PDB file of C-alpha atoms in Angstrom:
ATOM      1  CA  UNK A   1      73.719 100.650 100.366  1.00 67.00           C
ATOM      2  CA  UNK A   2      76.758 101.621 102.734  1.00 75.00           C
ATOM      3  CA  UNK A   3      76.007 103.179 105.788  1.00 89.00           C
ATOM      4  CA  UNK A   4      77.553 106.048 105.680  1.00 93.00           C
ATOM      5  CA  UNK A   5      78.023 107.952 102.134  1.00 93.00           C
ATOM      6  CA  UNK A   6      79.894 110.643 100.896  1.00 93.00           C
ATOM      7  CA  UNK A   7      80.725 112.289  97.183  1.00 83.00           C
ATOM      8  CA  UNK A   8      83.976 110.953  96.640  1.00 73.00           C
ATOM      9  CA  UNK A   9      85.274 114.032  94.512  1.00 78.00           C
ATOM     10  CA  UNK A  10      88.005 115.224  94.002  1.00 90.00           C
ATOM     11  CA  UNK A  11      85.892 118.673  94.757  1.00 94.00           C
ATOM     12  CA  UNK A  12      87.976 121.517  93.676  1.00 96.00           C
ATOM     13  CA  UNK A  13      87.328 125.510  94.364  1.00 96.00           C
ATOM     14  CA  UNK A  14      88.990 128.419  94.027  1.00 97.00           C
ATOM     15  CA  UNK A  15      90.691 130.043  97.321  1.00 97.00           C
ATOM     16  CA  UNK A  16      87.840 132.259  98.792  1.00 97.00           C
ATOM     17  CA  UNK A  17      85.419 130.671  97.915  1.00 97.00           C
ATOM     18  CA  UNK A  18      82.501 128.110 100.144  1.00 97.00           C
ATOM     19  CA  UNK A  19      83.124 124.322 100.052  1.00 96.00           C
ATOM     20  CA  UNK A  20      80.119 122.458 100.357  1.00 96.00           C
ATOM     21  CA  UNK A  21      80.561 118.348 101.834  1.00 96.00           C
ATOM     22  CA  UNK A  22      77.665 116.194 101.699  1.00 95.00           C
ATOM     23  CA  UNK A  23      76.632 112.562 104.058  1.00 95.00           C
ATOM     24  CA  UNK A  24      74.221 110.955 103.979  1.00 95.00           C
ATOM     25  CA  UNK A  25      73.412 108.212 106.451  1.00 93.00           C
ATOM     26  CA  UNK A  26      71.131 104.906 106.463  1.00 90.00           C
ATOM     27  CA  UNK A  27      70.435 104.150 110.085  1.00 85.00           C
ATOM     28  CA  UNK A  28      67.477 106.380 111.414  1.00 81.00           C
ATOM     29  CA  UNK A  29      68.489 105.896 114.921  1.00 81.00           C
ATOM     30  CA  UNK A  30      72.016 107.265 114.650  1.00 79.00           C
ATOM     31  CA  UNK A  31      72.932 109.910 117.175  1.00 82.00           C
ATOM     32  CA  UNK A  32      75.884 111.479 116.872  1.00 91.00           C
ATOM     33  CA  UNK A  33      77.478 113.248 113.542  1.00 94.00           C
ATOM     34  CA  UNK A  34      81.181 113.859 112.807  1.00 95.00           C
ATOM     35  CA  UNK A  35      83.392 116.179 110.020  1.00 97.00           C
ATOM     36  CA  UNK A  36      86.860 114.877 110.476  1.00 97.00           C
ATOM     37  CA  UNK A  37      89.698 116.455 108.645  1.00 97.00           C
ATOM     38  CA  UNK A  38      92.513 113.812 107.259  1.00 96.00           C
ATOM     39  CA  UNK A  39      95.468 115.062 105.531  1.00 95.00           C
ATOM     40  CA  UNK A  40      97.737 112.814 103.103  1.00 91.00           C
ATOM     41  CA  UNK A  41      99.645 110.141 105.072  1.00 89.00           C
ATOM     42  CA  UNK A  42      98.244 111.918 108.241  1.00 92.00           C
ATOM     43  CA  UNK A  43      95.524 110.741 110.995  1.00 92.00           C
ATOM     44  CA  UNK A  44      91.712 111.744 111.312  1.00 94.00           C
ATOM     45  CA  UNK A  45      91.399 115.372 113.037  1.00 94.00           C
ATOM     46  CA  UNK A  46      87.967 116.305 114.378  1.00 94.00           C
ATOM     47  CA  UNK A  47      86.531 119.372 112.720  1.00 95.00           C
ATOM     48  CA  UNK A  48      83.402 119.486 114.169  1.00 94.00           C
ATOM     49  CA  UNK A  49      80.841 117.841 116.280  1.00 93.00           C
ATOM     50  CA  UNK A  50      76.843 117.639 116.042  1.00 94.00           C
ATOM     51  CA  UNK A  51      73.793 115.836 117.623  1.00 91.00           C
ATOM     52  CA  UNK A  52      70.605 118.128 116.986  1.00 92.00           C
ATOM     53  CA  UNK A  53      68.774 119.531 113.791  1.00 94.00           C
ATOM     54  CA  UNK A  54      70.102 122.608 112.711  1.00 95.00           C
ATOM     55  CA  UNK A  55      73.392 124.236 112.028  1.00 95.00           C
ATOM     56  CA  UNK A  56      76.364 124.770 113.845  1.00 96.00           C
ATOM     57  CA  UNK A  57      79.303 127.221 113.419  1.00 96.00           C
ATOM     58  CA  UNK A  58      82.706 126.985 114.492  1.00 95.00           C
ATOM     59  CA  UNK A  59      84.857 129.776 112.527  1.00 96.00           C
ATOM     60  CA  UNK A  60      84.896 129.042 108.681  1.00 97.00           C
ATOM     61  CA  UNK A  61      83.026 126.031 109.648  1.00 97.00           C
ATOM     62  CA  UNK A  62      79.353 125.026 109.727  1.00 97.00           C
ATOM     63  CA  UNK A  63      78.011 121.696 110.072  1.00 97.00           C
ATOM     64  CA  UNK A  64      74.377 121.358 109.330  1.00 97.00           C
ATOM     65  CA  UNK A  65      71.885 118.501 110.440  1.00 95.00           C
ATOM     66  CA  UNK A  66      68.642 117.076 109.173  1.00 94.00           C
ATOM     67  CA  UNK A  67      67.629 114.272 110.939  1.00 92.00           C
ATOM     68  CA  UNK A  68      64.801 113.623 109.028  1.00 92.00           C
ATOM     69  CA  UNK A  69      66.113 113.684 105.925  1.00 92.00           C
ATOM     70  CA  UNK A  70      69.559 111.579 107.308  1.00 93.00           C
ATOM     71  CA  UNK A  71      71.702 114.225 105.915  1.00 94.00           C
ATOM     72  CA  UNK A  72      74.515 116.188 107.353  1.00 96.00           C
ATOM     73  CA  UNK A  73      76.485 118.884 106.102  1.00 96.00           C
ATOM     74  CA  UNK A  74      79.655 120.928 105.960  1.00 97.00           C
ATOM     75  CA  UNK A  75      80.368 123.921 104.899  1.00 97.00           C
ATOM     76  CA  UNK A  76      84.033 126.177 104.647  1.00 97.00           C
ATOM     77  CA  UNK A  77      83.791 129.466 103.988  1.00 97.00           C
ATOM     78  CA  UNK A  78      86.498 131.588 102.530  1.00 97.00           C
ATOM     79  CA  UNK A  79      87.985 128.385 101.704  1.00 97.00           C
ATOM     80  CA  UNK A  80      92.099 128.157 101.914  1.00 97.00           C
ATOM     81  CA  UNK A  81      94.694 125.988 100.073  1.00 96.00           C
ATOM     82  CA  UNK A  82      95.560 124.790 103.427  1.00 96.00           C
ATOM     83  CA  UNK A  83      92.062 123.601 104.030  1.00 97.00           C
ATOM     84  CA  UNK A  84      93.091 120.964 101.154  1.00 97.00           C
ATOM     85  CA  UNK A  85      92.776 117.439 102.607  1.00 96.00           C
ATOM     86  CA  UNK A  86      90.033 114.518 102.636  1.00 96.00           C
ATOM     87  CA  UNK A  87      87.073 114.986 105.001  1.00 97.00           C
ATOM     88  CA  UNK A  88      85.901 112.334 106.637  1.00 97.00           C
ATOM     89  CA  UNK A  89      81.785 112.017 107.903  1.00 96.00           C
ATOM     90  CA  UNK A  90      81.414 109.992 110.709  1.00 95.00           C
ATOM     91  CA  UNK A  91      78.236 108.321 112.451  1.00 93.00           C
ATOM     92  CA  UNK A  92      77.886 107.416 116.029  1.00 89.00           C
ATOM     93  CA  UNK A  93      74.900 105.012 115.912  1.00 80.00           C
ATOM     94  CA  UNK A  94      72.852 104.347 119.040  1.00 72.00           C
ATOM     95  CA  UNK A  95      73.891 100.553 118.515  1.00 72.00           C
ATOM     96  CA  UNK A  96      77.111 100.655 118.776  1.00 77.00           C
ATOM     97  CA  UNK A  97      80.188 103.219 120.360  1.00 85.00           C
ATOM     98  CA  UNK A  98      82.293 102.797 117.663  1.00 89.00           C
ATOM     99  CA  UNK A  99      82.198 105.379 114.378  1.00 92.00           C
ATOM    100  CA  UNK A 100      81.039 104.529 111.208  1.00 93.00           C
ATOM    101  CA  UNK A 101      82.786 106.408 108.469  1.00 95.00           C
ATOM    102  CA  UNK A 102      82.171 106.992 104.835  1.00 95.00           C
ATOM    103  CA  UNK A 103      84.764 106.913 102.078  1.00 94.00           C
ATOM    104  CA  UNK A 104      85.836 110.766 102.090  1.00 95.00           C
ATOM    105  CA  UNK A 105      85.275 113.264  99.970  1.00 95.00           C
ATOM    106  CA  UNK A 106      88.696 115.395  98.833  1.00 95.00           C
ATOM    107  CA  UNK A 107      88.763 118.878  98.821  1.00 96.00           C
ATOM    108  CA  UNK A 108      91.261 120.661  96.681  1.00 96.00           C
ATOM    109  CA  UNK A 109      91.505 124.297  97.192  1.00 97.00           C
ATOM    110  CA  UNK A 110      92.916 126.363  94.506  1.00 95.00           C
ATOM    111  CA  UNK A 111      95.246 129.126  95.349  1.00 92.00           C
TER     112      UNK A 111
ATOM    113  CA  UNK B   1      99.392 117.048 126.789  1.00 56.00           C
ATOM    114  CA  UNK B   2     100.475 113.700 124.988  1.00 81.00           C
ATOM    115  CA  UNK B   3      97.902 112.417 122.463  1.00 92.00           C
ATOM    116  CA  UNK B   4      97.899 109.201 121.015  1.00 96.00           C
ATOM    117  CA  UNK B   5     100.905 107.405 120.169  1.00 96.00           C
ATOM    118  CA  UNK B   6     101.271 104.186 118.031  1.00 97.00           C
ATOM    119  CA  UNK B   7     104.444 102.211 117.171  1.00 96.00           C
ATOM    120  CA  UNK B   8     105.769 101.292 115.050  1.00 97.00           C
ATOM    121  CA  UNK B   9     104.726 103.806 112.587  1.00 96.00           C
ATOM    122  CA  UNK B  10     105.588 101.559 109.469  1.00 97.00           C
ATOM    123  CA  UNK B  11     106.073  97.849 109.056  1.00 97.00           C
ATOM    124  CA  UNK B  12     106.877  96.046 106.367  1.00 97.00           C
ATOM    125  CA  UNK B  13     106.446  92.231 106.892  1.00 97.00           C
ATOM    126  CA  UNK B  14     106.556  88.787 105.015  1.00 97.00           C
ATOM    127  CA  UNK B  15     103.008  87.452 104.108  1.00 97.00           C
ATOM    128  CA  UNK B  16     102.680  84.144 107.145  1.00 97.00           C
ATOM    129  CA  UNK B  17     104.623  86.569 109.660  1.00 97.00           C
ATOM    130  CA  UNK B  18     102.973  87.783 112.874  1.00 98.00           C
ATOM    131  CA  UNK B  19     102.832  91.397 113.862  1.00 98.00           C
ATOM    132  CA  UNK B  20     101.901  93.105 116.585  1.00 98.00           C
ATOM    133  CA  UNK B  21     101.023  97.040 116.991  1.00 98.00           C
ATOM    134  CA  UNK B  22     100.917  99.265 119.667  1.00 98.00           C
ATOM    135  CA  UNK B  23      99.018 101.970 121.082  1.00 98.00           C
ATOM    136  CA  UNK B  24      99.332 104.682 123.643  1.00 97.00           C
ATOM    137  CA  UNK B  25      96.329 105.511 124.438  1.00 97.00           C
ATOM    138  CA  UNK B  26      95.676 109.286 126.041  1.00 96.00           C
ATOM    139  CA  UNK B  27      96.393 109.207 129.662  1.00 94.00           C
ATOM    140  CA  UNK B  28      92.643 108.255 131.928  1.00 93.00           C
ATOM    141  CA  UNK B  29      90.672 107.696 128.616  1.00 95.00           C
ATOM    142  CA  UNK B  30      88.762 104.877 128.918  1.00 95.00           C
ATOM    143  CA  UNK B  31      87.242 103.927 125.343  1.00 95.00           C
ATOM    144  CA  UNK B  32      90.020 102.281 122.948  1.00 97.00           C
ATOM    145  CA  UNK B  33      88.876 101.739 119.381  1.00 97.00           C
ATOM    146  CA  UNK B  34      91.162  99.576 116.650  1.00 98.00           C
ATOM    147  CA  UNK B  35      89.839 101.062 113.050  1.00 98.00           C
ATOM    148  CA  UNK B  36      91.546  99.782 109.583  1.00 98.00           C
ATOM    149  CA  UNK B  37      91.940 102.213 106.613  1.00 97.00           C
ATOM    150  CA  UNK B  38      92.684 101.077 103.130  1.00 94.00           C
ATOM    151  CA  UNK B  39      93.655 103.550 100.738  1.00 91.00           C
ATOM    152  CA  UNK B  40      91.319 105.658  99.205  1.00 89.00           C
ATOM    153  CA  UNK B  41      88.251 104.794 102.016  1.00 92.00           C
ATOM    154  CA  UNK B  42      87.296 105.425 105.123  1.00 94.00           C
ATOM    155  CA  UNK B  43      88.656 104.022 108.922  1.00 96.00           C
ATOM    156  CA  UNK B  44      87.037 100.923 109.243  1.00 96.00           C
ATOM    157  CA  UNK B  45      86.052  99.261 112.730  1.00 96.00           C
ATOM    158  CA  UNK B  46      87.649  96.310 114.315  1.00 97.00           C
ATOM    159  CA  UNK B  47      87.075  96.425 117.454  1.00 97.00           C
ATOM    160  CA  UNK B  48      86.688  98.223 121.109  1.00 96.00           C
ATOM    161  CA  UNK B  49      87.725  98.599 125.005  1.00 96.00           C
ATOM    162  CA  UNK B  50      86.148  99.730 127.709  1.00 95.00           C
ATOM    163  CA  UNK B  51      89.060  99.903 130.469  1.00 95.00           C
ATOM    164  CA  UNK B  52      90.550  96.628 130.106  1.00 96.00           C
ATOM    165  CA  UNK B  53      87.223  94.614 128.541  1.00 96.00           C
ATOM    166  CA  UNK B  54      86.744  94.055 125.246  1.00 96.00           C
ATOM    167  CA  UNK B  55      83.526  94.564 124.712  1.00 94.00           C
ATOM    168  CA  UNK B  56      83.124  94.985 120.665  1.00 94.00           C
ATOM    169  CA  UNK B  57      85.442  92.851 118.212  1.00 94.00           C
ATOM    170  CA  UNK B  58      82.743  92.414 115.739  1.00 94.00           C
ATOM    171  CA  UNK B  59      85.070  93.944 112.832  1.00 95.00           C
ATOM    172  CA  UNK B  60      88.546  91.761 113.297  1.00 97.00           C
ATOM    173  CA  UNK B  61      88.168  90.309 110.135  1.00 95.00           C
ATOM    174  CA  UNK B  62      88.971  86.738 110.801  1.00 94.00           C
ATOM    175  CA  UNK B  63      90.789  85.315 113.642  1.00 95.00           C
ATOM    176  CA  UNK B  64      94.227  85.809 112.886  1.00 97.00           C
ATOM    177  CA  UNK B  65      93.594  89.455 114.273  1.00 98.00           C
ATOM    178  CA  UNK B  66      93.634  89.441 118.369  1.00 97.00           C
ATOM    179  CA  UNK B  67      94.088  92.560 120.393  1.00 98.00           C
ATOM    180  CA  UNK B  68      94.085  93.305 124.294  1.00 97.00           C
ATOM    181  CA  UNK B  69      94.572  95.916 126.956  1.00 97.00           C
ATOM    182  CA  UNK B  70      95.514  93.739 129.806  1.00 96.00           C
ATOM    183  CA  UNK B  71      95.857  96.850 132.089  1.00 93.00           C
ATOM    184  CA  UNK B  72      93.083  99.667 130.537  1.00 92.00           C
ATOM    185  CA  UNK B  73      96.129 101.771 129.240  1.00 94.00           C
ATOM    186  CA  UNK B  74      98.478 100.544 126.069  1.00 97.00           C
ATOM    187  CA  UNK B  75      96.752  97.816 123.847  1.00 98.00           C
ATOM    188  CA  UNK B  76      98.004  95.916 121.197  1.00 98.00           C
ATOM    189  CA  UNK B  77      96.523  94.860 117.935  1.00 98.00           C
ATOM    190  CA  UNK B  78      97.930  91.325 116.841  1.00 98.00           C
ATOM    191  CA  UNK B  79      97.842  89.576 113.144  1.00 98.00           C
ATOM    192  CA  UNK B  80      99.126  86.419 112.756  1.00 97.00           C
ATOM    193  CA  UNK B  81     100.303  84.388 109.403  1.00 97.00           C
ATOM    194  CA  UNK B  82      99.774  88.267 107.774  1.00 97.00           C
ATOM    195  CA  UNK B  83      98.567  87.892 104.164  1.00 97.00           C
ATOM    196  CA  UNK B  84      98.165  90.692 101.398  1.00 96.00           C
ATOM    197  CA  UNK B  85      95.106  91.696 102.075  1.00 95.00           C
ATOM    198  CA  UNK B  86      95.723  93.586 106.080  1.00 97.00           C
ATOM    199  CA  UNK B  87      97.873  95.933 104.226  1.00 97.00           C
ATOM    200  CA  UNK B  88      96.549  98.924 105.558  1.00 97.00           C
ATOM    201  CA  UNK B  89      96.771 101.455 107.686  1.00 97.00           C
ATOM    202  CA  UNK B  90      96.341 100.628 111.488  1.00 98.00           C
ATOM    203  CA  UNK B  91      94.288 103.098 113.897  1.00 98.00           C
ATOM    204  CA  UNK B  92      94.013 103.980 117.255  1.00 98.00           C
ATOM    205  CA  UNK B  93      91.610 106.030 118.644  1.00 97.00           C
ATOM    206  CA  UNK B  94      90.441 107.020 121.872  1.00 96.00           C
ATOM    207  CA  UNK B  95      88.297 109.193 123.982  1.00 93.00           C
ATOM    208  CA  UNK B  96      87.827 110.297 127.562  1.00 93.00           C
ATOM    209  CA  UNK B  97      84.513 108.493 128.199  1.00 86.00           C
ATOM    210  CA  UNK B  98      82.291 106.328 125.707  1.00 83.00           C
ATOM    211  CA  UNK B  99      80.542 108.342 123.290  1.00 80.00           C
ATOM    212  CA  UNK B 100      82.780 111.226 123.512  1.00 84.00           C
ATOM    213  CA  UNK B 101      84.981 112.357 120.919  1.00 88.00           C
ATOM    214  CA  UNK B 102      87.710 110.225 119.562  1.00 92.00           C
ATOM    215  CA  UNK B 103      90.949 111.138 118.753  1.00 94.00           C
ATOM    216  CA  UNK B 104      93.622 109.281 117.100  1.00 95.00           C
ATOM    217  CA  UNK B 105      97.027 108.242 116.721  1.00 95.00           C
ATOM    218  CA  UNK B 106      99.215 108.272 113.438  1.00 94.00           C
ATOM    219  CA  UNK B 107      98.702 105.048 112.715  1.00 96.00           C
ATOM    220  CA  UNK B 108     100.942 102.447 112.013  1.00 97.00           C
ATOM    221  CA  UNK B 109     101.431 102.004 107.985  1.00 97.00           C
ATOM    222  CA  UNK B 110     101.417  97.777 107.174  1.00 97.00           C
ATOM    223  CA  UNK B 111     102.696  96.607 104.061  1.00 97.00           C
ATOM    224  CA  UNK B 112     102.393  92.668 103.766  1.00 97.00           C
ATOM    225  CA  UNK B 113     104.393  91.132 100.653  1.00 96.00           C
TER     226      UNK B 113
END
């Protein structure tokens, strides 16, 4: 079992509409949670940040967090073609300072 | 300001030649992460700074890989005798303070033949 995993997709939806990402994580300890954005031929981008149960907004964004269930979320609403890229989940374990990342999921969003 | 910078951006070399990649780290951070990123997955850890001390290199895959930060600024990642398998892509990441958020460079693009 990785670590970190992610839907690979593709995931495709129509402009407008909510894009739903999905992680789930194996280590029970881990602390920190990351969304980052990563274009084609282009570097990781932080999208958003979380460390407690519950949800978070930031704009179109919304992480969400369920420690107990080692599952973290993102959500875009009124989804854009230029919100088309791979997202990246991320894991700060309490081990270690150093990110754990799944595989990506790509998001394709249809004008 | 200036975020992180990496040279070169793309190398090609011969499989058995050495490389070596750079990276800028931004100004007063003091974490410095290496990650690897094959196509199609996810950054993968090599290893990590703290200042000038390298105090994680539990993910250089084998020993041809070496990096250092002889100052706690710029830091270099170097593979010797390359072979087919470190093509990848090369990141640098970095943040202000351990644990904080890290934010990376363009990475360098390695193609071994």
């Amino acid at each position: 079992q990785k670590e970190v995993e992610q839907n690979s997709g593709p995931l495709s939806v129509p402009e407008g509409a909510i894009a739903s990402l999905n992680c789930t994580y194996s280590d029970r300890v881990s602390q920190s949670f990351f969304w980052y954005r990563q274009y084609s031929g282009k570097s990781p981008e932080l999208i958003m940040s979380i460390y407690s149960n519950g949800d978070k907004e930031d704009g179109r964004f919304t992480a969400q967090l369920n420690k107990a269930s080692q599952y973290v979320s993102l959500l875009i609403r009124d989804s854009q073609p230029s919100d088309s890229a791979t997202y990246l989940c991320a894991v700060n374990r309490e081990t270690a300072r150093q990110l754990t990342f799944g595989s990506g999921t790509q998001l394709t969003v249809l004008p | 300001g200036a975020g992180v910078s990496q040279s070169p951006r793309y190398k090609v070399a011969k499989r058995g030649q050495d490389v070596a990649l750079r990276c800028d780290p931004i100004s007063g951070h003091v974490s410095l992460f290496w990650y690897q990123q094959a196509l199609g997955q996810g950054p993968e850890f090599l290893t990590y700074f703290q200042n000038e001390a390298q105090l994680d290199k539990s993910g250089l895959p084998s020993d041809r890989f070496f990096a250092e930060r002889p100052e706690g600024s710029v830091s270099t990642l170097k593979i010797q005798r390359t072979q087919q398998e470190d093509s990848a892509v090369y990141l640098c990441a970095s943040s202000l303070l351990p644990r904080e958020t890290q934010y990376f460079g363009p990475g360098t693009r390695l193609l071994v033949l």
